């Protein structure tokens, strides 16, 4: 980072997650899962918007169509028409699990334009979650992996996908087109909880360390993760990060206030700083 970390605005999330940079509008989108809010910020004008949705959702992702976003929710995968006079949600497919037992968590768009998303135990204790893949027009998502507890991180590099289980403090990698349990490999997360991550053009995985108050920078090389450094943050529970800005050299970091008896001034904020790295552009769901 080559500028000081600053908070974007005054909003403090209970569970901020899944920041996504929209290059078309030069804006950042993210969610507050527990408050069921979609949040959006335009850095150039410092405009801020928040919208309340009726469903519990964990991610809002880009699609091929401008101002139409993919919503990964407990009711299903939905298409949200944002930039119209009367915004609406269209159901694309049903949620694949029991909403009384699990909720969606990590989500991202794969290189082929498909949606990957995960599910997890509502109480964050049991290994009853899974990883799914969904393509437009499919009647239901394809389940790729089960028996996961708190699935996080999605990053594709050199035809390999990287993901994590926060409860196990482990990273995993598999073939990039689908998670193959028989060819999946496990990597230590160096005794810190991995949450969401961002990827640089140089193959560096920048991972939020929930509960540890830092980011970790890993280098991906030949199918291995090599820890380079930990970067201290002024929040205890960073949850995810994303590169944005006109040059994709600005880092946005979401955080959470949940379960903190005495949250600090910045806990739950989105932090921002310019960096010496360049991020990978956000992919768009193929409609």
mmCIF file of C-alpha atoms in Angstrom:
data_model
loop_
_atom_site.group_PDB
_atom_site.id
_atom_site.type_symbol
_atom_site.label_atom_id
_atom_site.label_comp_id
_atom_site.label_asym_id
_atom_site.label_seq_id
_atom_site.Cartn_x
_atom_site.Cartn_y
_atom_site.Cartn_z
ATOM 1 C CA UNK A 1 0.000 0.000 0.000
ATOM 2 C CA UNK A 2 1.338 3.426 -0.877
ATOM 3 C CA UNK A 3 -1.381 5.585 0.713
ATOM 4 C CA UNK A 4 -2.834 5.434 4.240
ATOM 5 C CA UNK A 5 -5.911 3.283 4.828
ATOM 6 C CA UNK A 6 -9.114 5.305 5.011
ATOM 7 C CA UNK A 7 -12.748 4.367 5.628
ATOM 8 C CA UNK A 8 -15.353 4.938 2.913
ATOM 9 C CA UNK A 9 -18.135 6.960 4.489
ATOM 10 C CA UNK A 10 -19.864 6.376 7.825
ATOM 11 C CA UNK A 11 -21.659 3.081 7.186
ATOM 12 C CA UNK A 12 -20.596 0.227 9.485
ATOM 13 C CA UNK A 13 -21.724 -3.275 8.498
ATOM 14 C CA UNK A 14 -22.627 -6.090 10.823
ATOM 15 C CA UNK A 15 -21.108 -8.452 8.275
ATOM 16 C CA UNK A 16 -19.668 -6.648 5.267
ATOM 17 C CA UNK A 17 -18.739 -9.020 2.449
ATOM 18 C CA UNK A 18 -18.054 -9.635 -1.240
ATOM 19 C CA UNK A 19 -16.787 -6.282 -2.554
ATOM 20 C CA UNK A 20 -16.992 -6.085 -6.355
ATOM 21 C CA UNK A 21 -15.629 -3.308 -8.560
ATOM 22 C CA UNK A 22 -17.836 -2.328 -11.525
ATOM 23 C CA UNK A 23 -15.579 -0.836 -14.199
ATOM 24 C CA UNK A 24 -18.524 0.369 -16.305
ATOM 25 C CA UNK A 25 -19.857 2.660 -13.599
ATOM 26 C CA UNK A 26 -16.573 3.091 -11.676
ATOM 27 C CA UNK A 27 -18.348 2.067 -8.483
ATOM 28 C CA UNK A 28 -17.902 -0.452 -5.680
ATOM 29 C CA UNK A 29 -20.693 -2.815 -4.673
ATOM 30 C CA UNK A 30 -20.720 -4.876 -1.475
ATOM 31 C CA UNK A 31 -23.231 -6.407 0.921
ATOM 32 C CA UNK A 32 -24.097 -6.432 4.609
ATOM 33 C CA UNK A 33 -25.289 -10.019 4.935
ATOM 34 C CA UNK A 34 -26.896 -9.770 8.373
ATOM 35 C CA UNK A 35 -28.671 -6.467 7.635
ATOM 36 C CA UNK A 36 -29.754 -7.646 4.136
ATOM 37 C CA UNK A 37 -28.395 -4.515 2.485
ATOM 38 C CA UNK A 38 -26.813 -3.893 -0.887
ATOM 39 C CA UNK A 39 -24.304 -1.059 -0.659
ATOM 40 C CA UNK A 40 -22.728 0.985 -3.460
ATOM 41 C CA UNK A 41 -20.140 3.771 -3.576
ATOM 42 C CA UNK A 42 -18.844 5.950 -6.422
ATOM 43 C CA UNK A 43 -15.382 7.237 -5.354
ATOM 44 C CA UNK A 44 -15.188 10.058 -7.902
ATOM 45 C CA UNK A 45 -18.330 11.780 -6.619
ATOM 46 C CA UNK A 46 -18.387 10.157 -3.137
ATOM 47 C CA UNK A 47 -21.986 9.164 -3.814
ATOM 48 C CA UNK A 48 -23.275 6.380 -1.544
ATOM 49 C CA UNK A 49 -26.415 4.260 -1.901
ATOM 50 C CA UNK A 50 -27.889 1.466 0.175
ATOM 51 C CA UNK A 51 -30.835 -0.740 -0.694
ATOM 52 C CA UNK A 52 -32.740 -3.134 1.509
ATOM 53 C CA UNK A 53 -33.632 -6.516 -0.007
ATOM 54 C CA UNK A 54 -36.250 -8.888 1.379
ATOM 55 C CA UNK A 55 -34.024 -11.969 1.198
ATOM 56 C CA UNK A 56 -30.812 -12.961 2.962
ATOM 57 C CA UNK A 57 -28.058 -12.729 0.341
ATOM 58 C CA UNK A 58 -24.281 -13.018 0.388
ATOM 59 C CA UNK A 59 -23.112 -11.547 -2.920
ATOM 60 C CA UNK A 60 -24.036 -9.204 -5.756
ATOM 61 C CA UNK A 61 -21.997 -9.895 -8.898
ATOM 62 C CA UNK A 62 -21.609 -8.417 -12.373
ATOM 63 C CA UNK A 63 -23.338 -9.752 -15.478
ATOM 64 C CA UNK A 64 -22.898 -9.095 -19.199
ATOM 65 C CA UNK A 65 -25.719 -6.558 -19.024
ATOM 66 C CA UNK A 66 -25.051 -3.105 -17.590
ATOM 67 C CA UNK A 67 -26.817 -2.381 -14.280
ATOM 68 C CA UNK A 68 -28.128 -5.945 -14.044
ATOM 69 C CA UNK A 69 -26.502 -7.813 -11.178
ATOM 70 C CA UNK A 70 -26.558 -11.417 -10.025
ATOM 71 C CA UNK A 71 -27.828 -11.840 -6.450
ATOM 72 C CA UNK A 72 -26.846 -15.014 -4.586
ATOM 73 C CA UNK A 73 -29.563 -15.435 -1.990
ATOM 74 C CA UNK A 74 -31.234 -17.863 0.380
ATOM 75 C CA UNK A 75 -34.246 -17.810 -1.939
ATOM 76 C CA UNK A 76 -32.188 -18.641 -5.013
ATOM 77 C CA UNK A 77 -30.058 -17.095 -7.727
ATOM 78 C CA UNK A 78 -31.695 -13.878 -8.883
ATOM 79 C CA UNK A 79 -31.176 -11.199 -11.504
ATOM 80 C CA UNK A 80 -31.463 -7.710 -10.002
ATOM 81 C CA UNK A 81 -32.449 -4.888 -12.349
ATOM 82 C CA UNK A 82 -30.726 -2.034 -10.558
ATOM 83 C CA UNK A 83 -30.763 0.916 -12.935
ATOM 84 C CA UNK A 84 -34.493 1.255 -13.533
ATOM 85 C CA UNK A 85 -37.213 3.376 -11.966
ATOM 86 C CA UNK A 86 -38.651 0.374 -10.133
ATOM 87 C CA UNK A 87 -35.810 -2.090 -9.342
ATOM 88 C CA UNK A 88 -36.878 -5.734 -9.380
ATOM 89 C CA UNK A 89 -35.578 -9.255 -8.763
ATOM 90 C CA UNK A 90 -36.157 -12.127 -11.204
ATOM 91 C CA UNK A 91 -35.614 -15.687 -9.947
ATOM 92 C CA UNK A 92 -33.238 -17.716 -12.150
ATOM 93 C CA UNK A 93 -33.074 -20.905 -10.063
ATOM 94 C CA UNK A 94 -34.052 -22.061 -6.588
ATOM 95 C CA UNK A 95 -31.665 -22.242 -3.643
ATOM 96 C CA UNK A 96 -30.348 -25.843 -3.632
ATOM 97 C CA UNK A 97 -30.503 -26.484 0.126
ATOM 98 C CA UNK A 98 -32.738 -26.093 3.180
ATOM 99 C CA UNK A 99 -32.795 -22.360 4.079
ATOM 100 C CA UNK A 100 -33.556 -23.291 7.686
ATOM 101 C CA UNK A 101 -30.172 -25.043 7.904
ATOM 102 C CA UNK A 102 -27.778 -23.203 5.584
ATOM 103 C CA UNK A 103 -27.223 -19.904 3.818
ATOM 104 C CA UNK A 104 -25.064 -18.870 0.842
ATOM 105 C CA UNK A 105 -21.596 -17.488 1.501
ATOM 106 C CA UNK A 106 -18.672 -16.993 -0.903
ATOM 107 C CA UNK A 107 -19.456 -16.426 -4.591
ATOM 108 C CA UNK A 108 -17.621 -15.437 -7.750
ATOM 109 C CA UNK A 109 -17.644 -15.625 -11.534
ATOM 110 C CA UNK A 110 -15.384 -18.237 -13.129
ATOM 111 C CA UNK A 111 -13.313 -17.657 -16.279
ATOM 112 C CA UNK A 112 -15.994 -19.399 -18.384
ATOM 113 C CA UNK A 113 -18.688 -16.983 -17.174
ATOM 114 C CA UNK A 114 -20.396 -19.422 -14.805
ATOM 115 C CA UNK A 115 -21.357 -18.615 -11.218
ATOM 116 C CA UNK A 116 -19.628 -20.460 -8.393
ATOM 117 C CA UNK A 117 -21.082 -20.117 -4.917
ATOM 118 C CA UNK A 118 -20.929 -21.840 -1.556
ATOM 119 C CA UNK A 119 -23.297 -22.665 1.291
ATOM 120 C CA UNK A 120 -22.657 -22.991 5.022
ATOM 121 C CA UNK A 121 -24.266 -23.930 8.330
ATOM 122 C CA UNK A 122 -26.318 -21.046 9.720
ATOM 123 C CA UNK A 123 -24.594 -21.563 13.078
ATOM 124 C CA UNK A 124 -21.116 -21.765 11.507
ATOM 125 C CA UNK A 125 -20.342 -25.065 13.252
ATOM 126 C CA UNK A 126 -21.318 -28.119 11.189
ATOM 127 C CA UNK A 127 -19.679 -29.298 7.924
ATOM 128 C CA UNK A 128 -22.963 -29.300 6.012
ATOM 129 C CA UNK A 129 -22.113 -26.709 3.372
ATOM 130 C CA UNK A 130 -21.028 -27.168 -0.218
ATOM 131 C CA UNK A 131 -19.647 -25.602 -3.392
ATOM 132 C CA UNK A 132 -21.914 -25.189 -6.446
ATOM 133 C CA UNK A 133 -21.604 -24.160 -10.087
ATOM 134 C CA UNK A 134 -24.461 -22.536 -12.024
ATOM 135 C CA UNK A 135 -24.810 -21.565 -15.683
ATOM 136 C CA UNK A 136 -27.563 -19.435 -17.173
ATOM 137 C CA UNK A 137 -30.598 -21.457 -18.199
ATOM 138 C CA UNK A 138 -29.790 -24.454 -15.996
ATOM 139 C CA UNK A 139 -32.697 -25.764 -13.939
ATOM 140 C CA UNK A 140 -30.514 -26.120 -10.846
ATOM 141 C CA UNK A 141 -26.899 -25.614 -9.724
ATOM 142 C CA UNK A 142 -24.373 -28.424 -10.021
ATOM 143 C CA UNK A 143 -22.945 -29.518 -6.678
ATOM 144 C CA UNK A 144 -19.159 -29.896 -6.862
ATOM 145 C CA UNK A 145 -18.140 -30.479 -3.230
ATOM 146 C CA UNK A 146 -19.856 -31.167 0.086
ATOM 147 C CA UNK A 147 -18.915 -31.490 3.776
ATOM 148 C CA UNK A 148 -17.497 -27.980 4.121
ATOM 149 C CA UNK A 149 -18.015 -25.733 7.136
ATOM 150 C CA UNK A 150 -17.239 -22.079 6.290
ATOM 151 C CA UNK A 151 -16.266 -21.923 2.596
ATOM 152 C CA UNK A 152 -14.436 -18.794 1.493
ATOM 153 C CA UNK A 153 -12.065 -17.348 -1.141
ATOM 154 C CA UNK A 154 -12.403 -17.916 -4.888
ATOM 155 C CA UNK A 155 -9.445 -17.160 -7.175
ATOM 156 C CA UNK A 156 -8.457 -18.615 -10.528
ATOM 157 C CA UNK A 157 -4.811 -18.543 -11.611
ATOM 158 C CA UNK A 158 -2.939 -20.673 -14.145
ATOM 159 C CA UNK A 159 -5.976 -22.951 -14.734
ATOM 160 C CA UNK A 160 -6.230 -23.716 -11.006
ATOM 161 C CA UNK A 161 -8.953 -22.533 -8.628
ATOM 162 C CA UNK A 162 -8.063 -21.623 -5.046
ATOM 163 C CA UNK A 163 -10.584 -21.680 -2.218
ATOM 164 C CA UNK A 164 -10.613 -22.075 1.567
ATOM 165 C CA UNK A 165 -12.459 -23.372 4.604
ATOM 166 C CA UNK A 166 -12.214 -20.789 7.364
ATOM 167 C CA UNK A 167 -13.164 -23.258 10.089
ATOM 168 C CA UNK A 168 -10.369 -25.625 9.075
ATOM 169 C CA UNK A 169 -7.818 -22.824 8.506
ATOM 170 C CA UNK A 170 -6.942 -24.474 5.201
ATOM 171 C CA UNK A 171 -6.612 -23.434 1.574
ATOM 172 C CA UNK A 172 -7.463 -25.855 -1.211
ATOM 173 C CA UNK A 173 -6.860 -25.962 -4.937
ATOM 174 C CA UNK A 174 -8.317 -27.965 -7.786
ATOM 175 C CA UNK A 175 -8.706 -27.914 -11.546
ATOM 176 C CA UNK A 176 -10.062 -24.573 -12.682
ATOM 177 C CA UNK A 177 -13.153 -25.736 -14.570
ATOM 178 C CA UNK A 178 -14.721 -27.654 -11.651
ATOM 179 C CA UNK A 179 -13.757 -28.674 -8.140
ATOM 180 C CA UNK A 180 -12.669 -32.299 -8.369
ATOM 181 C CA UNK A 181 -12.603 -33.871 -4.878
ATOM 182 C CA UNK A 182 -10.291 -36.645 -6.092
ATOM 183 C CA UNK A 183 -7.711 -34.184 -7.425
ATOM 184 C CA UNK A 184 -8.064 -31.535 -4.711
ATOM 185 C CA UNK A 185 -5.003 -30.514 -2.707
ATOM 186 C CA UNK A 186 -4.817 -28.934 0.755
ATOM 187 C CA UNK A 187 -2.513 -26.145 1.964
ATOM 188 C CA UNK A 188 -1.958 -24.696 5.423
ATOM 189 C CA UNK A 189 -3.305 -21.197 6.087
ATOM 190 C CA UNK A 190 -0.425 -20.533 8.507
ATOM 191 C CA UNK A 191 -2.495 -20.630 11.716
ATOM 192 C CA UNK A 192 -4.753 -17.723 10.741
ATOM 193 C CA UNK A 193 -8.351 -17.822 9.562
ATOM 194 C CA UNK A 194 -8.648 -17.199 5.811
ATOM 195 C CA UNK A 195 -11.720 -15.337 4.615
ATOM 196 C CA UNK A 196 -12.261 -13.636 1.246
ATOM 197 C CA UNK A 197 -9.411 -12.862 -1.139
ATOM 198 C CA UNK A 198 -8.382 -10.778 -4.135
ATOM 199 C CA UNK A 199 -5.882 -11.684 -6.854
ATOM 200 C CA UNK A 200 -3.184 -9.517 -8.447
ATOM 201 C CA UNK A 201 -1.941 -9.753 -12.016
ATOM 202 C CA UNK A 202 1.316 -11.161 -10.629
ATOM 203 C CA UNK A 203 -0.479 -14.115 -9.057
ATOM 204 C CA UNK A 204 -0.518 -12.786 -5.506
ATOM 205 C CA UNK A 205 -3.438 -13.865 -3.338
ATOM 206 C CA UNK A 206 -4.415 -11.105 -0.893
ATOM 207 C CA UNK A 207 -6.445 -12.748 1.871
ATOM 208 C CA UNK A 208 -8.475 -11.162 4.667
ATOM 209 C CA UNK A 209 -7.799 -12.767 8.073
ATOM 210 C CA UNK A 210 -11.073 -12.676 9.975
ATOM 211 C CA UNK A 211 -10.434 -12.214 13.698
ATOM 212 C CA UNK A 212 -6.719 -11.548 13.218
ATOM 213 C CA UNK A 213 -6.824 -7.894 12.117
ATOM 214 C CA UNK A 214 -4.659 -8.256 9.023
ATOM 215 C CA UNK A 215 -4.327 -9.211 5.392
ATOM 216 C CA UNK A 216 -1.893 -11.873 4.205
ATOM 217 C CA UNK A 217 -0.102 -11.669 0.865
ATOM 218 C CA UNK A 218 0.667 -15.021 -0.732
ATOM 219 C CA UNK A 219 2.509 -15.755 -3.955
ATOM 220 C CA UNK A 220 0.995 -18.496 -6.093
ATOM 221 C CA UNK A 221 3.737 -20.499 -7.800
ATOM 222 C CA UNK A 222 3.603 -23.943 -9.419
ATOM 223 C CA UNK A 223 0.445 -24.906 -7.558
ATOM 224 C CA UNK A 224 1.745 -23.820 -4.158
ATOM 225 C CA UNK A 225 1.056 -20.881 -1.835
ATOM 226 C CA UNK A 226 4.017 -19.055 -0.325
ATOM 227 C CA UNK A 227 3.335 -16.534 2.438
ATOM 228 C CA UNK A 228 5.109 -13.230 1.743
ATOM 229 C CA UNK A 229 3.865 -10.933 4.508
ATOM 230 C CA UNK A 230 1.051 -10.017 6.887
ATOM 231 C CA UNK A 231 -0.329 -6.468 6.654
ATOM 232 C CA UNK A 232 -1.866 -5.032 9.843
ATOM 233 C CA UNK A 233 -5.297 -3.382 9.619
ATOM 234 C CA UNK A 234 -7.243 -1.082 11.974
ATOM 235 C CA UNK A 235 -10.179 -3.555 12.094
ATOM 236 C CA UNK A 236 -10.292 -6.883 13.904
ATOM 237 C CA UNK A 237 -12.527 -8.765 11.455
ATOM 238 C CA UNK A 238 -11.580 -8.028 7.838
ATOM 239 C CA UNK A 239 -13.785 -10.230 5.678
ATOM 240 C CA UNK A 240 -12.848 -9.776 2.027
ATOM 241 C CA UNK A 241 -11.023 -7.472 -0.385
ATOM 242 C CA UNK A 242 -11.169 -6.410 -4.027
ATOM 243 C CA UNK A 243 -9.109 -4.289 -6.392
ATOM 244 C CA UNK A 244 -10.761 -1.347 -8.092
ATOM 245 C CA UNK A 245 -10.294 2.201 -9.294
ATOM 246 C CA UNK A 246 -9.580 3.299 -12.898
ATOM 247 C CA UNK A 247 -6.207 1.496 -12.899
ATOM 248 C CA UNK A 248 -7.289 -1.431 -10.665
ATOM 249 C CA UNK A 249 -4.549 -0.471 -8.222
ATOM 250 C CA UNK A 250 -6.804 0.492 -5.306
ATOM 251 C CA UNK A 251 -7.684 -2.048 -2.634
ATOM 252 C CA UNK A 252 -11.092 -2.076 -0.929
ATOM 253 C CA UNK A 253 -11.440 -4.156 2.253
ATOM 254 C CA UNK A 254 -14.765 -5.073 3.867
ATOM 255 C CA UNK A 255 -15.069 -5.845 7.578
ATOM 256 C CA UNK A 256 -17.565 -6.900 10.267
ATOM 257 C CA UNK A 257 -18.790 -5.780 13.688
ATOM 258 C CA UNK A 258 -20.745 -8.943 14.526
ATOM 259 C CA UNK A 259 -20.043 -10.608 17.889
ATOM 260 C CA UNK A 260 -17.781 -7.760 19.015
ATOM 261 C CA UNK A 261 -18.707 -6.583 22.517
ATOM 262 C CA UNK A 262 -16.933 -3.260 22.027
ATOM 263 C CA UNK A 263 -16.421 -2.637 18.308
ATOM 264 C CA UNK A 264 -13.881 -0.020 17.369
ATOM 265 C CA UNK A 265 -14.604 3.089 15.341
ATOM 266 C CA UNK A 266 -13.691 1.403 12.049
ATOM 267 C CA UNK A 267 -14.991 -2.127 12.622
ATOM 268 C CA UNK A 268 -17.590 -2.798 9.924
ATOM 269 C CA UNK A 269 -16.202 -0.140 7.603
ATOM 270 C CA UNK A 270 -14.892 -0.551 4.076
ATOM 271 C CA UNK A 271 -11.217 0.427 4.105
ATOM 272 C CA UNK A 272 -9.461 1.824 1.053
ATOM 273 C CA UNK A 273 -5.861 2.457 -0.011
ATOM 274 C CA UNK A 274 -3.868 2.744 -3.226
ATOM 275 C CA UNK A 275 -1.331 -0.019 -3.776
ATOM 276 C CA UNK A 276 1.702 -0.874 -5.870
ATOM 277 C CA UNK A 277 -0.147 -3.918 -7.261
ATOM 278 C CA UNK A 278 -2.689 -4.249 -10.068
ATOM 279 C CA UNK A 279 -5.727 -6.444 -9.571
ATOM 280 C CA UNK A 280 -7.400 -8.854 -11.964
ATOM 281 C CA UNK A 281 -10.576 -7.358 -13.535
ATOM 282 C CA UNK A 282 -13.916 -8.621 -12.248
ATOM 283 C CA UNK A 283 -15.547 -11.199 -14.509
ATOM 284 C CA UNK A 284 -19.154 -11.022 -15.669
ATOM 285 C CA UNK A 285 -21.799 -13.732 -15.531
ATOM 286 C CA UNK A 286 -22.711 -15.026 -18.973
ATOM 287 C CA UNK A 287 -26.451 -14.618 -19.402
#
